[in-house]
Coordinates of C-alpha atoms in Angstrom, one line a residue:
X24 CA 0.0 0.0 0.0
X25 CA 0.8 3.5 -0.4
X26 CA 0.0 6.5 1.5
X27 CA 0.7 9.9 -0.2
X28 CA -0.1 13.1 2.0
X29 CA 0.2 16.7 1.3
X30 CA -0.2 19.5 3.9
X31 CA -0.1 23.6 3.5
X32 CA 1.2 25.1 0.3
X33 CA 4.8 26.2 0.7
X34 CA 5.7 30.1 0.3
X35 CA 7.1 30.2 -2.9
X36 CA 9.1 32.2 -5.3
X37 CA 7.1 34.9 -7.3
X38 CA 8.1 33.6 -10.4
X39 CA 6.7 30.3 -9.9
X40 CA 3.5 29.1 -10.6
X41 CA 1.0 28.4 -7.3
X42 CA -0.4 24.8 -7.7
X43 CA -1.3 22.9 -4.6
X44 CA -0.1 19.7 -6.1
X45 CA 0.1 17.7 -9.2
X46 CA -0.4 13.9 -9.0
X47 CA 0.4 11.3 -12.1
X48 CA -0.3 7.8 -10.9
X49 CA -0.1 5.3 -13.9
X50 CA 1.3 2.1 -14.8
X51 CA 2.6 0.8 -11.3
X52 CA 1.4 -1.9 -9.4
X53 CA 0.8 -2.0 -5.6
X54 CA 0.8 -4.9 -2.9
X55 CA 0.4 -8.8 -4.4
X56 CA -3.0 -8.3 -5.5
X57 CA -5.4 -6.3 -7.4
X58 CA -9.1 -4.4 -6.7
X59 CA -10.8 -7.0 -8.2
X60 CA -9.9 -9.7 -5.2
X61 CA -11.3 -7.1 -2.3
X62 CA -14.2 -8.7 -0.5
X63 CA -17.3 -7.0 -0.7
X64 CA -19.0 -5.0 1.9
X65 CA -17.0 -2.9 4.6
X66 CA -13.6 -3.7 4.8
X67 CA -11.3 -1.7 7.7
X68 CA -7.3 -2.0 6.6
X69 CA -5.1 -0.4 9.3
X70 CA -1.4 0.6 8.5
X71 CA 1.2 2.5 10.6
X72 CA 4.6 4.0 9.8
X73 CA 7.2 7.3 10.6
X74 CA 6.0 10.4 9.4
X75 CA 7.4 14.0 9.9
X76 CA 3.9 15.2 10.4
X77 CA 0.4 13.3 11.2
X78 CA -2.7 14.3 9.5
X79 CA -6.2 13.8 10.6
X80 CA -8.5 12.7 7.5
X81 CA -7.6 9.8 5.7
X82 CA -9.4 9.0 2.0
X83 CA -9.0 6.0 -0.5
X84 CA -8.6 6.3 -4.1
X85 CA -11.4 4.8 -4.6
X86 CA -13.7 6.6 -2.8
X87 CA -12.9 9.2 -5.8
X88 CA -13.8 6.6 -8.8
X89 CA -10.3 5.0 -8.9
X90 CA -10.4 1.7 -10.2
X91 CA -7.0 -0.6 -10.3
X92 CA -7.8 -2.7 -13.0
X93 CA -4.9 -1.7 -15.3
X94 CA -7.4 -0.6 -18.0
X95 CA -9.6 1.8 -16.5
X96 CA -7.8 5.6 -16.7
X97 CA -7.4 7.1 -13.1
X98 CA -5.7 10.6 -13.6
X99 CA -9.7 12.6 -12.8
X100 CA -9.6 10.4 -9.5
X101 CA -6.6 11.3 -8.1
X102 CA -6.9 15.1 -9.9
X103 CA -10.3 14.5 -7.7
X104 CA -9.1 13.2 -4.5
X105 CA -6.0 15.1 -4.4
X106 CA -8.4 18.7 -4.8
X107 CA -10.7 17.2 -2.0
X108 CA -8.0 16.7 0.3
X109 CA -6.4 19.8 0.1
X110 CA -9.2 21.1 2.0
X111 CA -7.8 19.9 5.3
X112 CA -4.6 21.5 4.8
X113 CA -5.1 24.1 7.5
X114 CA -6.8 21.4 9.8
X115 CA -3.6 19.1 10.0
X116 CA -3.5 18.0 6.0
X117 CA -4.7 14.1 4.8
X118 CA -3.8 11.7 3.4
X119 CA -4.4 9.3 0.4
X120 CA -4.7 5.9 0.7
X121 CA -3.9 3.9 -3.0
X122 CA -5.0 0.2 -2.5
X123 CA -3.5 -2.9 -4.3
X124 CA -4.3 -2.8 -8.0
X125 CA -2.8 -1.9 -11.7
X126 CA -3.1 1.2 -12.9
X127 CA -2.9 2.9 -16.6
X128 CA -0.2 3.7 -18.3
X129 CA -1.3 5.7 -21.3
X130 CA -1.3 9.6 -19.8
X131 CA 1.9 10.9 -19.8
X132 CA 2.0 15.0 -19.9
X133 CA 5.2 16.3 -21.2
X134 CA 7.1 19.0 -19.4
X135 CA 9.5 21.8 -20.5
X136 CA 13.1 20.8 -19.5
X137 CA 14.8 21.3 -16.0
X138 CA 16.2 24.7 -16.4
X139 CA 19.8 23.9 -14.8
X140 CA 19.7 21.1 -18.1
X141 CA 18.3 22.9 -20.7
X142 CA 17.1 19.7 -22.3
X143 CA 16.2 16.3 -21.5
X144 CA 18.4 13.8 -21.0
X145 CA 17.0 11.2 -23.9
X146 CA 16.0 13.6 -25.9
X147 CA 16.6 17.6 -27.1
X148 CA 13.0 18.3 -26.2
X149 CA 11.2 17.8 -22.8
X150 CA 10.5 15.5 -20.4
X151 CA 7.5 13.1 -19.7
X152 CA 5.8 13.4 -16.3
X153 CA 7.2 11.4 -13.4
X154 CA 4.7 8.7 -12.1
X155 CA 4.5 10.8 -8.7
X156 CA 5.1 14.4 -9.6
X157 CA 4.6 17.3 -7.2
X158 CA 5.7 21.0 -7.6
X159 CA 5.8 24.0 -5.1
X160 CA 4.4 21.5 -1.7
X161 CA 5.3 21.5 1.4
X162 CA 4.6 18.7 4.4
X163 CA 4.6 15.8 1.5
X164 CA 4.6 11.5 2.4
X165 CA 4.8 9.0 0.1
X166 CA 5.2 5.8 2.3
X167 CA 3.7 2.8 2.4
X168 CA 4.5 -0.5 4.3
X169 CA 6.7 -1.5 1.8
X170 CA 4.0 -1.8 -1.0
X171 CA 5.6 -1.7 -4.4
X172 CA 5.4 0.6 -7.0
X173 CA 6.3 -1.0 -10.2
X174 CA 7.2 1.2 -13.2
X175 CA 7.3 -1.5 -15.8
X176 CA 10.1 -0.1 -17.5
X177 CA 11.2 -2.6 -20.1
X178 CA 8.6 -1.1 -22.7
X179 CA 10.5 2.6 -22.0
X180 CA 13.9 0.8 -22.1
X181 CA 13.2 -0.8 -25.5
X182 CA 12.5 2.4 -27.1
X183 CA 15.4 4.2 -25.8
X184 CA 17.7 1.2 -26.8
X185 CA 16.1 2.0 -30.0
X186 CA 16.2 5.2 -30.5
X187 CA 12.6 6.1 -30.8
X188 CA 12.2 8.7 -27.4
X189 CA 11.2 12.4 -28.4
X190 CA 11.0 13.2 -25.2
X191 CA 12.9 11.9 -21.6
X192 CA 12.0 9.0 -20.1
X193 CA 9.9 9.6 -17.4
X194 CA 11.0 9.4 -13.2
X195 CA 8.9 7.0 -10.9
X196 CA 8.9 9.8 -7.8
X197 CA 10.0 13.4 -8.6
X198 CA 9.0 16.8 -6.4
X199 CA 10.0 20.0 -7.7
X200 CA 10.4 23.5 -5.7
X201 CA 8.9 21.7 -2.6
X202 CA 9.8 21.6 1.2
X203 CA 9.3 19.2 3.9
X204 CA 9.1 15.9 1.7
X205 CA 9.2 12.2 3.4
X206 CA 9.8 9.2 1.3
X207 CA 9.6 6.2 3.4
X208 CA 9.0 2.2 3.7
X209 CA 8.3 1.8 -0.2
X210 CA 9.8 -0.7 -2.9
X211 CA 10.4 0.8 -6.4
X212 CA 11.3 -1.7 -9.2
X213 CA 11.9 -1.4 -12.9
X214 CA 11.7 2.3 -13.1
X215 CA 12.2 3.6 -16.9
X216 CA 14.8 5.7 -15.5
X217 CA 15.8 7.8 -12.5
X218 CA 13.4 6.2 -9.4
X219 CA 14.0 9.5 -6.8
X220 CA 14.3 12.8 -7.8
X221 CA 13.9 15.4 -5.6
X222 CA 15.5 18.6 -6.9
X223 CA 15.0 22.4 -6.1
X224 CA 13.9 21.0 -3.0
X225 CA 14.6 21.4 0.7
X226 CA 14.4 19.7 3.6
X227 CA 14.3 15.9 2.2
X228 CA 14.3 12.7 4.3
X229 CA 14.5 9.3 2.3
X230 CA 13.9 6.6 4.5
X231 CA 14.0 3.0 4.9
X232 CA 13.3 2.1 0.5
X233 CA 14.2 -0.9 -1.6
X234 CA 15.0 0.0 -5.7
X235 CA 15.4 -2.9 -7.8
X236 CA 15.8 -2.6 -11.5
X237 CA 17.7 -5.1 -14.3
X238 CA 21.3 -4.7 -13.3
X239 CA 21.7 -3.6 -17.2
X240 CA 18.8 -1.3 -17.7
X241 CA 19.6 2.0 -18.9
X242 CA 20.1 5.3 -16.1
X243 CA 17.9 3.7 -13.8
X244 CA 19.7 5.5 -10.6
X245 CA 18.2 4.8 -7.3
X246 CA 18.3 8.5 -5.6
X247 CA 19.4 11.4 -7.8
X248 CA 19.2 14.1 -5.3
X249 CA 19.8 17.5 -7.0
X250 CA 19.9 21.6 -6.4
X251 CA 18.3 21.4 -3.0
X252 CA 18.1 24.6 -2.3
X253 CA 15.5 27.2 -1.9
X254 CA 16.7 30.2 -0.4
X255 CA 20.0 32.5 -1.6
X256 CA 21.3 31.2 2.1
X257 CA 21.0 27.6 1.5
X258 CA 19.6 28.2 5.0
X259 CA 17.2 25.0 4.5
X260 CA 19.2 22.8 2.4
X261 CA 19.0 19.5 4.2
X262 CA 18.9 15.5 2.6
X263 CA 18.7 12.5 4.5
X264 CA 19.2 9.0 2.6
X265 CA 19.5 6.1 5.1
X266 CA 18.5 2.5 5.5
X267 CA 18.1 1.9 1.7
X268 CA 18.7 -1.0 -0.8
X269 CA 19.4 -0.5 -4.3
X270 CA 20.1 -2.6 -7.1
X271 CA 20.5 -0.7 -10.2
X272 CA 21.4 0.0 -13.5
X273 CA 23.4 3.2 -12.9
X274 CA 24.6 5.1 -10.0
X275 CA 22.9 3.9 -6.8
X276 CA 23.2 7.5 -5.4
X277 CA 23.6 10.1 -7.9
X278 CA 24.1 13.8 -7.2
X279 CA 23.8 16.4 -9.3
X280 CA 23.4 20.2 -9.4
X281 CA 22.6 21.4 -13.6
X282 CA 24.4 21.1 -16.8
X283 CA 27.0 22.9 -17.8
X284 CA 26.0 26.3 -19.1
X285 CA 22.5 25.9 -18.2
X286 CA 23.6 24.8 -14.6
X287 CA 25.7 27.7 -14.0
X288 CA 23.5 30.1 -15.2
X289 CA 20.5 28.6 -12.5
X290 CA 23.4 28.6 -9.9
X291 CA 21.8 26.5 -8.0
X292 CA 24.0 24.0 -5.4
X293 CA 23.4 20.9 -4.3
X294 CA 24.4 21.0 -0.3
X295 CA 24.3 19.4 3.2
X296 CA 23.4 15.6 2.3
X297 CA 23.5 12.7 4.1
X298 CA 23.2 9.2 3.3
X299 CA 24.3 6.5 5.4
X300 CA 23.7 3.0 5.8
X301 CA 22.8 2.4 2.5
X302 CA 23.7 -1.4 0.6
X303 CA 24.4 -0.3 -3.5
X304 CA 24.7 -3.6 -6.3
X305 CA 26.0 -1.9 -9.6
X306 CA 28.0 -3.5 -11.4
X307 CA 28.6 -0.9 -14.2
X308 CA 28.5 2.2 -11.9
X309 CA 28.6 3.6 -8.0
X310 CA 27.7 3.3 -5.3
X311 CA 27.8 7.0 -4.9
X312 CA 28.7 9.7 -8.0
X313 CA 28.6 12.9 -7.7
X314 CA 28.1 15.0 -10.9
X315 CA 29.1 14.2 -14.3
X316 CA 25.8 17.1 -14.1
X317 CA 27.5 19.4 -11.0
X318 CA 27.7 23.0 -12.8
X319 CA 25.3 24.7 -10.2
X320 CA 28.2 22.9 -7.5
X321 CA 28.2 20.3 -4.7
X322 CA 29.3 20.6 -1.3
X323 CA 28.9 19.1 2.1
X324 CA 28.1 15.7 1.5
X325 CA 28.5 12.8 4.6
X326 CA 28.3 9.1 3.8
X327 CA 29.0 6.9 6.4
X328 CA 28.5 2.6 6.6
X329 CA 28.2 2.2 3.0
X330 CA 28.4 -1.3 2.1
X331 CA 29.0 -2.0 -1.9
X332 CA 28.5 -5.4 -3.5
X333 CA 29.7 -6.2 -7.0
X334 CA 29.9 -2.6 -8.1
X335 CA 32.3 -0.9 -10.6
X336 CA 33.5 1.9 -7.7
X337 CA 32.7 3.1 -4.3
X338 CA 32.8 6.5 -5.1
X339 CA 33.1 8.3 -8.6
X340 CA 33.5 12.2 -8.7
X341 CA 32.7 12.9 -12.8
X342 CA 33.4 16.4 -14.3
X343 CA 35.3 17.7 -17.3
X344 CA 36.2 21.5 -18.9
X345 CA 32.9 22.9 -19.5
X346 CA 30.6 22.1 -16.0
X347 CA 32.7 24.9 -14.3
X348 CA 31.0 25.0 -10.5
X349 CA 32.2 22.7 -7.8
X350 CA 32.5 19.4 -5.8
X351 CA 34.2 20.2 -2.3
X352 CA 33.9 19.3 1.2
X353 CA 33.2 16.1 0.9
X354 CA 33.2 13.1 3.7
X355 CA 33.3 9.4 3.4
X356 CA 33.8 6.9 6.3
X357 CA 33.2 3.1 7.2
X358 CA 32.9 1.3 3.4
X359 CA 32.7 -2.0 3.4
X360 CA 33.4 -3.3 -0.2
X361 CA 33.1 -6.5 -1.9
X362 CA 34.1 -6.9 -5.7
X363 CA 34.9 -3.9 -7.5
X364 CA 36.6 -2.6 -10.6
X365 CA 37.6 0.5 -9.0
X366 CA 37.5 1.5 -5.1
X367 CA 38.2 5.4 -6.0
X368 CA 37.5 7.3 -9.3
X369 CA 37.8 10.9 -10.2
X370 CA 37.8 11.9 -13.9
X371 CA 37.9 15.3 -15.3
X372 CA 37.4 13.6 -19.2
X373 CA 33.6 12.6 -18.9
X374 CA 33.0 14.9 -22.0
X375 CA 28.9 14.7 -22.4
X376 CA 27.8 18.0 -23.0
X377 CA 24.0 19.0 -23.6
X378 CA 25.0 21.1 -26.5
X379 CA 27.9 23.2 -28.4
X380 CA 27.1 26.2 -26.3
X381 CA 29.2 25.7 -23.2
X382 CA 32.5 27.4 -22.3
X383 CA 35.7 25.2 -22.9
X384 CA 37.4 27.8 -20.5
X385 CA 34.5 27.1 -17.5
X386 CA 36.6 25.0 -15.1
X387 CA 35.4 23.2 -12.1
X388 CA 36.7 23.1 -8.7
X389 CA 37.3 19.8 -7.2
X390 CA 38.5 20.1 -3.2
X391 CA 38.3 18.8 -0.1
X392 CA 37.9 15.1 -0.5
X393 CA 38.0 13.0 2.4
X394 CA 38.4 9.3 2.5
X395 CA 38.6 7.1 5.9
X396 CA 38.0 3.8 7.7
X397 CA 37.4 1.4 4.1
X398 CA 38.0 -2.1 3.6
X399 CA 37.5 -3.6 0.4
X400 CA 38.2 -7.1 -1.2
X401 CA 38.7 -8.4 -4.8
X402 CA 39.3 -5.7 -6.6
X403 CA 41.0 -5.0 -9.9
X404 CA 42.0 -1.2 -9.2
X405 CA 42.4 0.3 -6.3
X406 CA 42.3 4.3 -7.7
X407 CA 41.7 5.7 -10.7
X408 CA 42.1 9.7 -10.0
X409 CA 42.3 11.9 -13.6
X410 CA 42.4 15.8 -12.6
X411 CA 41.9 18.4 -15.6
X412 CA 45.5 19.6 -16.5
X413 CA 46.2 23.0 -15.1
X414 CA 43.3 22.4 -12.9
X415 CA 44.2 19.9 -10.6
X416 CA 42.1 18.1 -8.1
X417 CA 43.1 18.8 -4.2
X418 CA 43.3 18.6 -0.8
X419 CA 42.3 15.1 -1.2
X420 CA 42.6 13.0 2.0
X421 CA 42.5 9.2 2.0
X422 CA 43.3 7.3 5.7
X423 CA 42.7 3.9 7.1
X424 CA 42.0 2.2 3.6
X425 CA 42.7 -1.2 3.4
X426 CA 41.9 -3.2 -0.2
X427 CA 42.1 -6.5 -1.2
X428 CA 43.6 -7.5 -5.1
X429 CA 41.4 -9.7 -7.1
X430 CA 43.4 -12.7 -8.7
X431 CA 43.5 -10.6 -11.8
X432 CA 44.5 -7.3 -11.0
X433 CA 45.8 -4.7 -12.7
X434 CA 49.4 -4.2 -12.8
X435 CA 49.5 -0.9 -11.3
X436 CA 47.0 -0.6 -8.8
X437 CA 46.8 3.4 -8.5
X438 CA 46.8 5.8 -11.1
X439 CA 47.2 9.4 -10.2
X440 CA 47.1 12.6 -13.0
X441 CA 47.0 16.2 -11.8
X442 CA 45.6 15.3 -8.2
X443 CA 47.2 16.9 -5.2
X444 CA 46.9 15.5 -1.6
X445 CA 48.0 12.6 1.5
X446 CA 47.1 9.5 2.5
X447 CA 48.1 7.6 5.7
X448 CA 47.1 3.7 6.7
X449 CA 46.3 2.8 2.8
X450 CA 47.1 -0.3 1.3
X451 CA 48.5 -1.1 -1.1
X452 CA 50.9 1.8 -1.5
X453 CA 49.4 5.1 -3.1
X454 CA 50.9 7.1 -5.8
X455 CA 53.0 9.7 -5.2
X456 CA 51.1 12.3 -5.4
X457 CA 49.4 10.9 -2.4
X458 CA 52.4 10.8 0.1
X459 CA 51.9 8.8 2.9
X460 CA 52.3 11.0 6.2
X461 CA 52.7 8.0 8.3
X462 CA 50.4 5.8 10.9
X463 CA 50.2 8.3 13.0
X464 CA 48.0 10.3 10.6
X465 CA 45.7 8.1 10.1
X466 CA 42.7 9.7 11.3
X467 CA 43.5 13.3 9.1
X468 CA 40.5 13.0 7.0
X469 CA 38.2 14.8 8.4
X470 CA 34.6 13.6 9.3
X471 CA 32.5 17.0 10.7
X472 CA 31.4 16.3 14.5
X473 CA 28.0 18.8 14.2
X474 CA 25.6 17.4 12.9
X475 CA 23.4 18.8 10.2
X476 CA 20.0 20.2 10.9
X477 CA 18.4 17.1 8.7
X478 CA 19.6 15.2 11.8
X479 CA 17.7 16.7 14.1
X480 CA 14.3 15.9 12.3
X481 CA 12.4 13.7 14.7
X482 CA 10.4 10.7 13.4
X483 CA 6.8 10.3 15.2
X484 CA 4.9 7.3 14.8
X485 CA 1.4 7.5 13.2
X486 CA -1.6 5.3 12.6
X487 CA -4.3 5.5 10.4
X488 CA -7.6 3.2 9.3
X489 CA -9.6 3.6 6.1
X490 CA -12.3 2.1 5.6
X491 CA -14.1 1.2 2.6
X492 CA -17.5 0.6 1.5

């Protein structure tokens, strides 16, 4: 099952449109069985789970018409249900209750591009509407207790393997210029691309989810937090990613902040994130990347007890002449790794571009990496760090790293180009532009103390019945 709940508008921007809440449900099924096995008469299902806030009405989809039968169209019942509800926004806000069943899949609205991309990433033109889409809320939950949401993918991956998108595929959850958004105690599998996409957003907490897609299907990243920011003071810039599982086709945690000359024009950053205890299976990508898209800049990011399973790097920083912006302050700890092809990777070459309009001479700034406390085992290259020549990478700090060769590894086990910075505790042996300062500096990477205000967000625990006729 799935609960969905939306509270009080947010204040927003002048320059932004005011529209309580828009609401795409199609082509996703939920729970093991469909409408059509309810029992008739009145049926009472109770469900609990963490919330940041608690509302006081509850409603089903289908006391609005909404019929799961993966034929009938639903986008007027939850246009309906989701204008009824709004009602009790001042009264606590309510929430939406989506029983088991399969829903449509032939209403897509297409959207203008992000304006940090300046075009979709399939396609030159727009985007398709995610699955759940909300712009300019506040006080949102999707959550569910552990009901799945399945995107059905393959028919989206088949025509982008073929070439036949005009516009990008579309997300299974993305909110847009919204605040106080809860994602919690849902599985996502076989998105058509990105699953999680919060961006322009503050105040996030992603909780306790399971994403599983085909280990091969195209850009389906589990979390792509990006530009979460709403304020010129970044004063309420706060993500929190814990207690996940992903298995993916891409990045398990992607960040990203705009593209190129479209992202530095929106200069918006990407900042204070958290994401710990998360397990990642990619075996062609990371367990966390940050950029290739970081032109709007990334900074302050904390990832602790990060465990990695058959996946082609821990963590991959991906930027090249062109993104300008930044990726700096950074702060890794407690990896646990099990079969990669690279434990670090930075690359300054990852060329993709959205167009012919950005500025060869916009260079980004890559500081303040901070590497500690990681074991790893069978794995073909320990480093792979590529800085852009005469703008090197710095102040990069790796300690307490200890990694395990698989029978078949490469020769020379780090690589280093343009990168400046230390290392203490790391085996095997860094390159030297990593000097080893020694055993006694092994705990120099620094790992902030204060926590962020994201931390502080306490979880309250909320019950709710719906009944239904």
């Amino acid at each position: 099952m799935l609960h969905f709940e939306a509270r009080k508008e947010a204040q927003l921007p002048k320059k932004v449109a005011r529209i309580a809440i828009v609401l795409v449900l199609v082509a996703f099924v939920l729970g093991p069985r469909g409408a059509e096995g309810r029992k008739k008469g009145k049926v009472v299902e109770s469900f609990a789970y963490t919330a940041i806030s608690c509302g006081g009405h509850s409603a089903s989809i289908t006391d609005f018409g909404g019929v799961g039968d993966g034929k009938t169209s639903n986008t007027k019942a939850f246009k309906d249900a989701v204008d009824n509800l709004s009602k009790y926004a001042s009264k606590g806000g309510a929430q939406l209750y989506v029983p088991a069943g399969k829903w449509d899949m032939k209403e897509w609205p297409v959207l203008k591009p992000l304006p940090s991309y300046g075009r979709g990433r399939d396609a030159a033109g727009g985007r398709f509407t995610s699955l759940i889409f909300g712009t300019n809320l506040t006080d949102v939950i999707v959550t569910g207790a552990n009901g799945t949401i399945d995107g059905q993918g393959s028919f989206w991956w088949q025509k982008f393997h073929n070439g036949k998108l005009k516009y990008t595929r579309p997300y299974l959850i993305e909110f847009m210029y919204s605040d106080n958004i809860q994602i919690s105690n849902v599985t996502l599998v076989n998105s058509p691309s990105w699953n999680v996409h919060p961006v322009y957003s503050s105040n996030i907490l992603i909780q306790g989810i399971t994403i599983i897609a085909p280990v091969k299907s195209p850009n389906t990243d589990g979390i792509n937090p990006g530009m979460n920011t709403r304020t010129q003071s970044y004063s309420c810039t706060n993500v929190r990613i814990e207690d996940c599982y992903i298995v993916s086709g891409d990045d398990c945690i992607a960040v990203k902040s705009g593209w190129d000359e479209y992202g530095i024009s929106f200069g918006m950053p990407t900042k204070h994130l958290v994401i710990r205890r998360l397990t990642c299976i990619s075996p062609y990508s990371a367990a966390i990347a940050l950029g290739s898209e970081m032109s709007g800049g990334i900074q302050d990011v904390r990832a602790e007890d990060i465990t990695a399973i058959h996946t082609e790097s821990a963590v991959r920083i991906k930027t090249a002449r062109g993104r300008g912006g930044f990726v700096k302050d950074i702060y890794v700890k407690r990896m646990s790794l099990h079969t990669m092809k690279w434990v670090f990777w930075m690359t300054g070459n990852y060329k993709q571009h959205p167009d012919n309009h950005y500025d060869p001479n916009a260079l980004p700034v890559i500081q303040g990496i901070n590497y500690r406390d990681i074991v790893a085992d069978n794995v073909s290259m320990a480093a792979r760090l590529e800085g852009i020549e005469g703008d090197p990478f710095t102040q990069i700090c790796i300690s307490n790293v200890t990694i395990g060769m698989a029978a078949k590894e490469k020769k020379v086990p780090w690589t280093c180009t343009d990168v400046e910075g230390i290392t203490s505790g790391v085996s095997p042996p860094p390159c030297d532009l990593l000097p080893d300062q020694g055993s006694e500096k092994i705990t120099a990477c620094d790992f902030p103390a204060e926590p962020l205000p994201i931390d502080k967000v306490v979880l309250r625990r909320c019950s709710y019945r719906v009944k239904h006729m």
